[in-house]
PDB file of C-alpha atoms and ligand atoms in Angstrom:
ATOM      1  CA  UNK A  31     -17.389   2.175 -10.927  1.00 78.00           C
ATOM      2  CA  UNK A  32     -16.192  -0.765  -8.698  1.00 91.00           C
ATOM      3  CA  UNK A  33     -12.449  -0.777  -7.704  1.00 98.00           C
ATOM      4  CA  UNK A  34     -11.726  -4.306  -8.203  1.00 98.00           C
ATOM      5  CA  UNK A  35      -7.744  -4.171  -8.557  1.00 98.00           C
ATOM      6  CA  UNK A  36      -4.888  -3.213  -6.303  1.00 98.00           C
ATOM      7  CA  UNK A  37      -1.286  -2.478  -7.026  1.00 98.00           C
ATOM      8  CA  UNK A  38       1.328  -3.112  -4.525  1.00 98.00           C
ATOM      9  CA  UNK A  39       4.489  -1.637  -5.336  1.00 98.00           C
ATOM     10  CA  UNK A  40       7.101  -4.093  -3.296  1.00 97.00           C
ATOM     11  CA  UNK A  41      10.425  -3.969  -5.372  1.00 97.00           C
ATOM     12  CA  UNK A  42      12.442  -1.859  -2.830  1.00 92.00           C
ATOM     13  CA  UNK A  43      15.312  -3.274  -0.849  1.00 87.00           C
ATOM     14  CA  UNK A  44      14.442  -3.121   2.876  1.00 83.00           C
ATOM     15  CA  UNK A  45      17.951  -1.574   3.703  1.00 90.00           C
ATOM     16  CA  UNK A  46      16.819  -0.594   7.024  1.00 92.00           C
ATOM     17  CA  UNK A  47      16.337  -4.036   8.247  1.00 95.00           C
ATOM     18  CA  UNK A  48      19.420  -5.502   6.914  1.00 95.00           C
ATOM     19  CA  UNK A  49      20.717  -8.161   7.670  1.00 95.00           C
ATOM     20  CA  UNK A  50      17.454  -9.747   8.240  1.00 94.00           C
ATOM     21  CA  UNK A  51      16.300  -8.679   4.863  1.00 94.00           C
ATOM     22  CA  UNK A  52      19.391 -10.016   2.964  1.00 92.00           C
ATOM     23  CA  UNK A  53      17.481 -12.846   1.411  1.00 93.00           C
ATOM     24  CA  UNK A  54      14.148 -12.514   2.931  1.00 95.00           C
ATOM     25  CA  UNK A  55      11.802  -9.618   1.416  1.00 96.00           C
ATOM     26  CA  UNK A  56      11.238  -7.054   4.023  1.00 96.00           C
ATOM     27  CA  UNK A  57       7.306  -7.433   3.157  1.00 97.00           C
ATOM     28  CA  UNK A  58       7.575 -10.943   4.650  1.00 98.00           C
ATOM     29  CA  UNK A  59       8.786  -9.789   8.193  1.00 97.00           C
ATOM     30  CA  UNK A  60       6.251 -10.714  10.624  1.00 97.00           C
ATOM     31  CA  UNK A  61       3.423  -8.630  12.530  1.00 98.00           C
ATOM     32  CA  UNK A  62       3.081 -11.828  14.974  1.00 97.00           C
ATOM     33  CA  UNK A  63       2.019 -14.578  13.027  1.00 95.00           C
ATOM     34  CA  UNK A  64       1.567 -13.047   9.413  1.00 97.00           C
ATOM     35  CA  UNK A  65       3.913 -11.259   7.189  1.00 98.00           C
ATOM     36  CA  UNK A  66       3.231  -7.394   6.675  1.00 98.00           C
ATOM     37  CA  UNK A  67       2.230  -7.887   3.175  1.00 98.00           C
ATOM     38  CA  UNK A  68      -0.617 -10.489   4.259  1.00 98.00           C
ATOM     39  CA  UNK A  69      -2.152  -7.648   6.256  1.00 98.00           C
ATOM     40  CA  UNK A  70      -2.152  -5.327   3.263  1.00 98.00           C
ATOM     41  CA  UNK A  71      -3.760  -8.187   0.916  1.00 98.00           C
ATOM     42  CA  UNK A  72      -6.226  -8.652   3.548  1.00 98.00           C
ATOM     43  CA  UNK A  73      -7.148  -5.051   3.887  1.00 98.00           C
ATOM     44  CA  UNK A  74      -7.597  -4.963   0.251  1.00 98.00           C
ATOM     45  CA  UNK A  75      -9.804  -7.893  -0.103  1.00 98.00           C
ATOM     46  CA  UNK A  76     -11.937  -6.619   2.973  1.00 98.00           C
ATOM     47  CA  UNK A  77     -12.248  -3.548   0.907  1.00 98.00           C
ATOM     48  CA  UNK A  78     -13.850  -5.220  -2.068  1.00 98.00           C
ATOM     49  CA  UNK A  79     -10.537  -6.030  -4.154  1.00 98.00           C
ATOM     50  CA  UNK A  80     -10.745  -9.096  -6.326  1.00 98.00           C
ATOM     51  CA  UNK A  81      -7.061  -8.899  -8.036  1.00 98.00           C
ATOM     52  CA  UNK A  82      -3.784  -7.964  -6.327  1.00 98.00           C
ATOM     53  CA  UNK A  83      -0.880  -7.036  -8.716  1.00 98.00           C
ATOM     54  CA  UNK A  84       2.510  -7.243  -7.045  1.00 98.00           C
ATOM     55  CA  UNK A  85       5.130  -5.030  -8.516  1.00 98.00           C
ATOM     56  CA  UNK A  86       8.211  -6.968  -7.600  1.00 98.00           C
ATOM     57  CA  UNK A  87      11.915  -7.001  -8.246  1.00 97.00           C
ATOM     58  CA  UNK A  88      14.194  -9.967  -8.907  1.00 95.00           C
ATOM     59  CA  UNK A  89      14.871 -12.100  -5.740  1.00 94.00           C
ATOM     60  CA  UNK A  90      11.626 -10.952  -4.190  1.00 96.00           C
ATOM     61  CA  UNK A  91       9.618 -13.979  -5.528  1.00 97.00           C
ATOM     62  CA  UNK A  92       8.948 -15.323  -2.097  1.00 97.00           C
ATOM     63  CA  UNK A  93       6.238 -12.769  -2.058  1.00 98.00           C
ATOM     64  CA  UNK A  94       4.575 -14.567  -4.772  1.00 98.00           C
ATOM     65  CA  UNK A  95       5.093 -17.887  -3.207  1.00 97.00           C
ATOM     66  CA  UNK A  96       3.542 -17.021   0.002  1.00 98.00           C
ATOM     67  CA  UNK A  97       0.475 -16.451  -1.930  1.00 98.00           C
ATOM     68  CA  UNK A  98       0.650 -19.683  -3.852  1.00 97.00           C
ATOM     69  CA  UNK A  99      -0.983 -22.962  -3.070  1.00 95.00           C
ATOM     70  CA  UNK A 100       1.627 -25.335  -1.132  1.00 93.00           C
ATOM     71  CA  UNK A 101       0.253 -28.910  -1.287  1.00 94.00           C
ATOM     72  CA  UNK A 102       3.334 -30.706   0.790  1.00 94.00           C
ATOM     73  CA  UNK A 103       2.632 -28.374   3.451  1.00 94.00           C
ATOM     74  CA  UNK A 104      -1.019 -28.868   3.557  1.00 95.00           C
ATOM     75  CA  UNK A 105      -0.912 -32.516   3.552  1.00 95.00           C
ATOM     76  CA  UNK A 106       1.896 -32.373   6.344  1.00 96.00           C
ATOM     77  CA  UNK A 107      -0.501 -30.274   8.479  1.00 95.00           C
ATOM     78  CA  UNK A 108      -3.473 -32.416   7.615  1.00 95.00           C
ATOM     79  CA  UNK A 109      -1.399 -35.745   8.434  1.00 95.00           C
ATOM     80  CA  UNK A 110      -0.601 -34.033  12.012  1.00 96.00           C
ATOM     81  CA  UNK A 111      -4.178 -32.985  12.345  1.00 95.00           C
ATOM     82  CA  UNK A 112      -3.015 -29.424  12.855  1.00 95.00           C
ATOM     83  CA  UNK A 113      -6.379 -28.239  11.929  1.00 93.00           C
ATOM     84  CA  UNK A 114      -6.278 -24.511  13.489  1.00 94.00           C
ATOM     85  CA  UNK A 115      -3.028 -23.862  11.702  1.00 94.00           C
ATOM     86  CA  UNK A 116      -4.363 -25.357   8.450  1.00 95.00           C
ATOM     87  CA  UNK A 117      -7.420 -23.186   8.755  1.00 94.00           C
ATOM     88  CA  UNK A 118      -5.037 -20.476   8.947  1.00 94.00           C
ATOM     89  CA  UNK A 119      -2.611 -21.178   5.934  1.00 95.00           C
ATOM     90  CA  UNK A 120      -4.898 -23.064   3.383  1.00 93.00           C
ATOM     91  CA  UNK A 121      -7.085 -20.091   2.463  1.00 95.00           C
ATOM     92  CA  UNK A 122      -4.171 -17.656   1.777  1.00 97.00           C
ATOM     93  CA  UNK A 123      -3.763 -18.419  -1.912  1.00 97.00           C
ATOM     94  CA  UNK A 124      -7.620 -17.845  -2.441  1.00 97.00           C
ATOM     95  CA  UNK A 125      -7.545 -14.737  -0.806  1.00 98.00           C
ATOM     96  CA  UNK A 126      -7.686 -12.933  -4.415  1.00 98.00           C
ATOM     97  CA  UNK A 127      -6.468 -13.395  -7.761  1.00 98.00           C
ATOM     98  CA  UNK A 128      -2.889 -12.698  -7.787  1.00 98.00           C
ATOM     99  CA  UNK A 129      -0.486 -11.505 -10.542  1.00 98.00           C
ATOM    100  CA  UNK A 130       2.823  -9.903 -10.606  1.00 98.00           C
ATOM    101  CA  UNK A 131       5.059  -7.726 -12.823  1.00 98.00           C
ATOM    102  CA  UNK A 132       8.778  -6.762 -12.477  1.00 98.00           C
ATOM    103  CA  UNK A 133      10.380  -3.393 -11.965  1.00 98.00           C
ATOM    104  CA  UNK A 134      13.861  -4.189 -13.054  1.00 96.00           C
ATOM    105  CA  UNK A 135      15.472  -0.730 -11.980  1.00 94.00           C
ATOM    106  CA  UNK A 136      14.821   1.125  -8.911  1.00 93.00           C
ATOM    107  CA  UNK A 137      13.309   4.232 -10.374  1.00 95.00           C
ATOM    108  CA  UNK A 138      10.813   5.309  -7.741  1.00 96.00           C
ATOM    109  CA  UNK A 139       7.086   4.195  -7.167  1.00 97.00           C
ATOM    110  CA  UNK A 140       5.473   6.169 -10.021  1.00 98.00           C
ATOM    111  CA  UNK A 141       7.834   3.768 -12.187  1.00 97.00           C
ATOM    112  CA  UNK A 142       6.583   0.831 -10.268  1.00 98.00           C
ATOM    113  CA  UNK A 143       3.064   1.769 -10.719  1.00 98.00           C
ATOM    114  CA  UNK A 144       3.512   1.938 -14.357  1.00 98.00           C
ATOM    115  CA  UNK A 145       4.959  -1.629 -14.793  1.00 98.00           C
ATOM    116  CA  UNK A 146       1.262  -2.614 -13.760  1.00 98.00           C
ATOM    117  CA  UNK A 147      -0.562  -0.387 -16.233  1.00 98.00           C
ATOM    118  CA  UNK A 148      -1.287  -3.282 -18.800  1.00 98.00           C
ATOM    119  CA  UNK A 149      -2.489  -5.410 -16.050  1.00 98.00           C
ATOM    120  CA  UNK A 150      -4.726  -2.575 -14.662  1.00 98.00           C
ATOM    121  CA  UNK A 151      -6.272  -1.492 -18.096  1.00 97.00           C
ATOM    122  CA  UNK A 152      -8.604   1.385 -18.302  1.00 97.00           C
ATOM    123  CA  UNK A 153     -10.056   1.234 -14.676  1.00 97.00           C
ATOM    124  CA  UNK A 154      -9.905   2.780 -11.349  1.00 98.00           C
ATOM    125  CA  UNK A 155      -7.241   1.101  -8.891  1.00 98.00           C
ATOM    126  CA  UNK A 156      -6.133   0.974  -5.530  1.00 98.00           C
ATOM    127  CA  UNK A 157      -2.686   1.551  -4.566  1.00 98.00           C
ATOM    128  CA  UNK A 158      -1.142   0.106  -1.000  1.00 98.00           C
ATOM    129  CA  UNK A 159       2.485   0.799  -0.365  1.00 98.00           C
ATOM    130  CA  UNK A 160       4.305  -1.929   1.557  1.00 93.00           C
ATOM    131  CA  UNK A 161       5.084  -0.208   5.028  1.00 94.00           C
ATOM    132  CA  UNK A 162       1.623   1.569   6.039  1.00 97.00           C
ATOM    133  CA  UNK A 163      -0.372  -0.749   8.151  1.00 98.00           C
ATOM    134  CA  UNK A 164      -3.681   0.863   9.652  1.00 98.00           C
ATOM    135  CA  UNK A 165      -5.452  -1.204  12.804  1.00 97.00           C
ATOM    136  CA  UNK A 166      -9.117  -0.330  12.473  1.00 97.00           C
ATOM    137  CA  UNK A 167     -12.433  -2.237  12.275  1.00 96.00           C
ATOM    138  CA  UNK A 168     -13.151  -0.219   8.734  1.00 98.00           C
ATOM    139  CA  UNK A 169     -10.068  -1.246   6.608  1.00 98.00           C
ATOM    140  CA  UNK A 170      -8.275   2.147   5.575  1.00 98.00           C
ATOM    141  CA  UNK A 171      -8.533   1.490   2.175  1.00 98.00           C
ATOM    142  CA  UNK A 172     -12.303   0.747   2.437  1.00 98.00           C
ATOM    143  CA  UNK A 173     -12.557   4.221   3.919  1.00 98.00           C
ATOM    144  CA  UNK A 174     -10.814   5.601   0.637  1.00 98.00           C
ATOM    145  CA  UNK A 175     -12.854   3.433  -1.674  1.00 98.00           C
ATOM    146  CA  UNK A 176     -16.380   4.414  -0.034  1.00 97.00           C
ATOM    147  CA  UNK A 177     -15.530   7.818  -1.010  1.00 96.00           C
ATOM    148  CA  UNK A 178     -14.237   7.357  -4.468  1.00 96.00           C
ATOM    149  CA  UNK A 179     -16.422   9.502  -6.950  1.00 94.00           C
ATOM    150  CA  UNK A 180     -14.163   9.156  -9.943  1.00 94.00           C
ATOM    151  CA  UNK A 181     -11.085  11.309  -8.607  1.00 97.00           C
ATOM    152  CA  UNK A 182      -8.256  10.268  -7.047  1.00 98.00           C
ATOM    153  CA  UNK A 183      -8.242   9.974  -3.118  1.00 98.00           C
ATOM    154  CA  UNK A 184      -5.070  10.067  -1.145  1.00 98.00           C
ATOM    155  CA  UNK A 185      -5.130   8.676   2.434  1.00 98.00           C
ATOM    156  CA  UNK A 186      -4.122  11.263   5.082  1.00 98.00           C
ATOM    157  CA  UNK A 187      -3.262  11.495   8.637  1.00 97.00           C
ATOM    158  CA  UNK A 188      -2.140  14.459  10.909  1.00 96.00           C
ATOM    159  CA  UNK A 189       1.514  13.846  11.661  1.00 96.00           C
ATOM    160  CA  UNK A 190       3.932  15.963  13.817  1.00 95.00           C
ATOM    161  CA  UNK A 191       5.122  18.673  11.400  1.00 95.00           C
ATOM    162  CA  UNK A 192       8.607  18.021  12.701  1.00 96.00           C
ATOM    163  CA  UNK A 193       8.459  14.821  10.704  1.00 95.00           C
ATOM    164  CA  UNK A 194       7.254  16.761   7.572  1.00 97.00           C
ATOM    165  CA  UNK A 195      10.584  15.550   6.010  1.00 96.00           C
ATOM    166  CA  UNK A 196       9.500  11.983   5.872  1.00 95.00           C
ATOM    167  CA  UNK A 197       5.911  12.575   4.213  1.00 96.00           C
ATOM    168  CA  UNK A 198       4.247  13.874   1.232  1.00 97.00           C
ATOM    169  CA  UNK A 199       2.401  17.072   2.862  1.00 98.00           C
ATOM    170  CA  UNK A 200      -0.997  18.153   1.741  1.00 97.00           C
ATOM    171  CA  UNK A 201      -2.341  21.699   1.293  1.00 97.00           C
ATOM    172  CA  UNK A 202      -5.975  21.397   2.192  1.00 95.00           C
ATOM    173  CA  UNK A 203      -8.409  23.517   0.402  1.00 92.00           C
ATOM    174  CA  UNK A 204     -11.782  22.663   1.928  1.00 82.00           C
ATOM    175  CA  UNK A 205     -12.979  20.116   4.469  1.00 82.00           C
ATOM    176  CA  UNK A 206     -16.091  18.027   4.922  1.00 85.00           C
ATOM    177  CA  UNK A 207     -15.653  16.072   7.861  1.00 88.00           C
ATOM    178  CA  UNK A 208     -12.620  13.479   6.877  1.00 94.00           C
ATOM    179  CA  UNK A 209     -12.710  14.503   3.400  1.00 96.00           C
ATOM    180  CA  UNK A 210     -10.532  17.252   1.990  1.00 96.00           C
ATOM    181  CA  UNK A 211     -10.033  18.752  -1.211  1.00 96.00           C
ATOM    182  CA  UNK A 212      -6.266  19.094  -1.984  1.00 97.00           C
ATOM    183  CA  UNK A 213      -5.045  22.324  -3.253  1.00 95.00           C
ATOM    184  CA  UNK A 214      -1.319  21.194  -3.151  1.00 95.00           C
ATOM    185  CA  UNK A 215       1.306  18.487  -2.360  1.00 97.00           C
ATOM    186  CA  UNK A 216       4.786  18.800  -1.383  1.00 96.00           C
ATOM    187  CA  UNK A 217       7.100  15.952  -1.087  1.00 94.00           C
ATOM    188  CA  UNK A 218       9.067  15.850   2.025  1.00 95.00           C
ATOM    189  CA  UNK A 219       9.340  19.434   2.810  1.00 97.00           C
ATOM    190  CA  UNK A 220      11.144  21.278   5.781  1.00 97.00           C
ATOM    191  CA  UNK A 221       9.090  21.454   8.608  1.00 97.00           C
ATOM    192  CA  UNK A 222       8.436  25.177   8.183  1.00 96.00           C
ATOM    193  CA  UNK A 223       7.663  24.820   4.725  1.00 96.00           C
ATOM    194  CA  UNK A 224       4.991  22.128   5.585  1.00 96.00           C
ATOM    195  CA  UNK A 225       1.425  23.790   4.387  1.00 96.00           C
ATOM    196  CA  UNK A 226      -0.339  21.872   6.891  1.00 96.00           C
ATOM    197  CA  UNK A 227       0.222  18.806   9.298  1.00 96.00           C
ATOM    198  CA  UNK A 228      -1.624  16.429   6.980  1.00 97.00           C
ATOM    199  CA  UNK A 229       0.693  13.983   5.615  1.00 98.00           C
ATOM    200  CA  UNK A 230       0.273  11.350   2.961  1.00 98.00           C
ATOM    201  CA  UNK A 231       0.138   7.598   4.084  1.00 97.00           C
ATOM    202  CA  UNK A 232       0.860   5.176   1.475  1.00 97.00           C
ATOM    203  CA  UNK A 233      -2.737   4.456   0.535  1.00 98.00           C
ATOM    204  CA  UNK A 234      -4.361   5.741  -2.938  1.00 98.00           C
ATOM    205  CA  UNK A 235      -7.277   5.311  -5.102  1.00 98.00           C
ATOM    206  CA  UNK A 236      -6.311   6.258  -8.736  1.00 98.00           C
ATOM    207  CA  UNK A 237      -8.313   6.869 -11.724  1.00 98.00           C
ATOM    208  CA  UNK A 238      -6.477   5.353 -14.909  1.00 98.00           C
ATOM    209  CA  UNK A 239      -5.537   8.942 -16.036  1.00 98.00           C
ATOM    210  CA  UNK A 240      -2.673   8.803 -13.488  1.00 98.00           C
ATOM    211  CA  UNK A 241      -0.586   6.535 -15.746  1.00 98.00           C
ATOM    212  CA  UNK A 242      -0.168   9.599 -18.287  1.00 98.00           C
ATOM    213  CA  UNK A 243      -0.001  12.057 -15.344  1.00 98.00           C
ATOM    214  CA  UNK A 244       3.070  10.135 -13.964  1.00 98.00           C
ATOM    215  CA  UNK A 245       4.614  10.123 -17.319  1.00 97.00           C
ATOM    216  CA  UNK A 246       4.030  13.701 -17.692  1.00 95.00           C
ATOM    217  CA  UNK A 247       4.599  14.828 -14.289  1.00 91.00           C
ATOM    218  CA  UNK A 248       8.364  16.088 -13.410  1.00 87.00           C
ATOM    219  CA  UNK A 249      10.918  13.738 -12.799  1.00 85.00           C
ATOM    220  CA  UNK A 250      12.961  13.788  -9.470  1.00 78.00           C
ATOM    221  CA  UNK A 251      16.744  15.161  -9.794  1.00 76.00           C
ATOM    222  CA  UNK A 252      17.702  11.309  -9.913  1.00 83.00           C
ATOM    223  CA  UNK A 253      15.559  10.687 -12.639  1.00 86.00           C
ATOM    224  CA  UNK A 254      13.077   8.918 -10.547  1.00 93.00           C
ATOM    225  CA  UNK A 255       9.433   8.944 -11.250  1.00 97.00           C
ATOM    226  CA  UNK A 256       6.972   9.415  -8.259  1.00 96.00           C
ATOM    227  CA  UNK A 257       3.295   8.869  -7.616  1.00 97.00           C
ATOM    228  CA  UNK A 258       2.988  12.207  -5.634  1.00 97.00           C
ATOM    229  CA  UNK A 259       4.380  14.079  -9.005  1.00 97.00           C
ATOM    230  CA  UNK A 260       1.733  12.146 -10.849  1.00 98.00           C
ATOM    231  CA  UNK A 261      -1.071  13.728  -8.701  1.00 98.00           C
ATOM    232  CA  UNK A 262       0.563  17.071  -8.948  1.00 97.00           C
ATOM    233  CA  UNK A 263       0.354  16.889 -12.858  1.00 97.00           C
ATOM    234  CA  UNK A 264      -3.373  15.422 -12.512  1.00 97.00           C
ATOM    235  CA  UNK A 265      -4.368  18.411 -10.614  1.00 96.00           C
ATOM    236  CA  UNK A 266      -4.179  20.279 -13.801  1.00 95.00           C
ATOM    237  CA  UNK A 267      -7.236  18.434 -15.246  1.00 95.00           C
ATOM    238  CA  UNK A 268      -8.900  17.055 -12.088  1.00 96.00           C
ATOM    239  CA  UNK A 269      -9.431  17.496  -8.494  1.00 97.00           C
ATOM    240  CA  UNK A 270      -7.523  15.625  -6.073  1.00 97.00           C
ATOM    241  CA  UNK A 271      -8.941  14.573  -2.573  1.00 98.00           C
ATOM    242  CA  UNK A 272      -7.263  13.508   0.589  1.00 98.00           C
ATOM    243  CA  UNK A 273      -9.157  11.510   3.040  1.00 98.00           C
ATOM    244  CA  UNK A 274      -8.034  11.438   6.856  1.00 97.00           C
ATOM    245  CA  UNK A 275      -8.132   8.091   7.462  1.00 98.00           C
ATOM    246  CA  UNK A 276      -9.139   6.586  10.837  1.00 98.00           C
ATOM    247  CA  UNK A 277      -7.272   4.073  12.754  1.00 98.00           C
ATOM    248  CA  UNK A 278      -3.652   3.549  14.405  1.00 97.00           C
ATOM    249  CA  UNK A 279      -1.053   3.731  11.615  1.00 98.00           C
ATOM    250  CA  UNK A 280       2.290   1.795  11.904  1.00 97.00           C
ATOM    251  CA  UNK A 281       5.061   2.546   9.441  1.00 96.00           C
ATOM    252  CA  UNK A 282       6.391  -0.940   9.542  1.00 97.00           C
ATOM    253  CA  UNK A 283       9.205   0.152   7.038  1.00 95.00           C
ATOM    254  CA  UNK A 284      11.216   1.197  10.405  1.00 94.00           C
ATOM    255  CA  UNK A 285      12.288  -1.192  12.973  1.00 95.00           C
ATOM    256  CA  UNK A 286      10.419   0.712  15.798  1.00 96.00           C
ATOM    257  CA  UNK A 287       7.416   0.764  13.685  1.00 97.00           C
ATOM    258  CA  UNK A 288       7.341  -3.068  13.134  1.00 98.00           C
ATOM    259  CA  UNK A 289       7.883  -3.777  16.973  1.00 98.00           C
ATOM    260  CA  UNK A 290       4.994  -1.085  17.730  1.00 98.00           C
ATOM    261  CA  UNK A 291       2.615  -2.942  15.148  1.00 98.00           C
ATOM    262  CA  UNK A 292       3.784  -6.559  16.543  1.00 98.00           C
ATOM    263  CA  UNK A 293       2.849  -5.245  20.322  1.00 97.00           C
ATOM    264  CA  UNK A 294      -0.599  -3.962  19.112  1.00 97.00           C
ATOM    265  CA  UNK A 295      -1.540  -6.982  17.403  1.00 96.00           C
ATOM    266  CA  UNK A 296      -0.243  -9.400  19.985  1.00 94.00           C
ATOM    267  CA  UNK A 297      -2.923  -7.610  22.306  1.00 84.00           C
ATOM    268  CA  UNK A 298      -5.610  -9.311  19.889  1.00 74.00           C
ATOM    269  CA  UNK A 299      -4.258 -12.723  19.920  1.00 67.00           C
TER     270      UNK A 299
HETATM  271  C1  G1P B 503       6.135   7.687   0.104  1.00 69.28           C
HETATM  272  C2  G1P B 503       5.617   9.038  -0.716  1.00 69.28           C
HETATM  273  C3  G1P B 503       5.047   9.948   0.567  1.00 69.28           C
HETATM  274  C4  G1P B 503       4.310   9.217   1.546  1.00 69.28           C
HETATM  275  C5  G1P B 503       5.192   7.991   2.148  1.00 69.28           C
HETATM  276  C6  G1P B 503       4.002   7.442   3.127  1.00 69.28           C
HETATM  277  O1  G1P B 503       7.390   8.015   0.662  1.00 69.28           O
HETATM  278  O2  G1P B 503       6.362   9.333  -1.554  1.00 69.28           O
HETATM  279  O3  G1P B 503       4.442  11.001   0.062  1.00 69.28           O
HETATM  280  O4  G1P B 503       4.238  10.302   2.654  1.00 69.28           O
HETATM  281  O5  G1P B 503       5.324   7.189   1.034  1.00 69.28           O
HETATM  282  O6  G1P B 503       4.303   6.379   3.643  1.00 69.28           O
HETATM  283  P1  G1P B 503       8.642   6.944   1.079  1.00 69.28           P
HETATM  284  O7  G1P B 503       8.147   6.708   2.371  1.00 69.28           O
HETATM  285  O8  G1P B 503       8.513   5.725   0.219  1.00 69.28           O
HETATM  286  O9  G1P B 503       9.885   7.561   1.096  1.00 69.28           O
END
């Protein structure tokens, strides 16, 4: 079944970038001349996605506006004969069909994804977290989608075990080139408790069964619902896979990651 929809949970507050993110959503911070979120939308579209569903919170509507038509700006650029800039700005609102839902409370990424359930319906879908940018000729999301055979696929990359506390960590069962069957998942373990050095990157292909699994999965001590707990629950019924995505990854949720992404993409300009 073709994967046509992507859910992008972008409701979180970018505390690491305050005061820059006091009024500007962190997803609109730039990598060179485009906001981070546009890289993710383009990754999705280049991977065959036709509809983007943003899960936002109040105050983050500028994300929706970025992907809307802006006739006065287009007219101004036309009047000033800024053809090159016009060609960059004009197509943005036509990249895909855009819709959005609200997550009213910060109840975790699993809870955010549940808000999009009605819009997704009964079909498999892509999830892209707002921070993970992978620079590669074949988009990371396409690498996952190309290997989708009806069961979940989680993007993974080898990470330094000392950083295990920042990642979901994978216990791989078997391996076929870059594809691993997942035996277990542990969210942010101590380095000594990490089952391998394969860390979860924020890109996932989910079957529609994930919605029930998120609801039925364990809740965090704080009551939050997390996507990773949904996968752990789903494993009771079906297999979960991990794909070691090829490309250079940047964690743009951290200042040093955003700066590194800017340096890498600037070289291409
Ligand atoms: C989330 C996931 C984690 C994953 C990470 C990737 O954590 O819960 O499993 O490794 O994204 O970016 P967060 O970074 O939102 O705390």
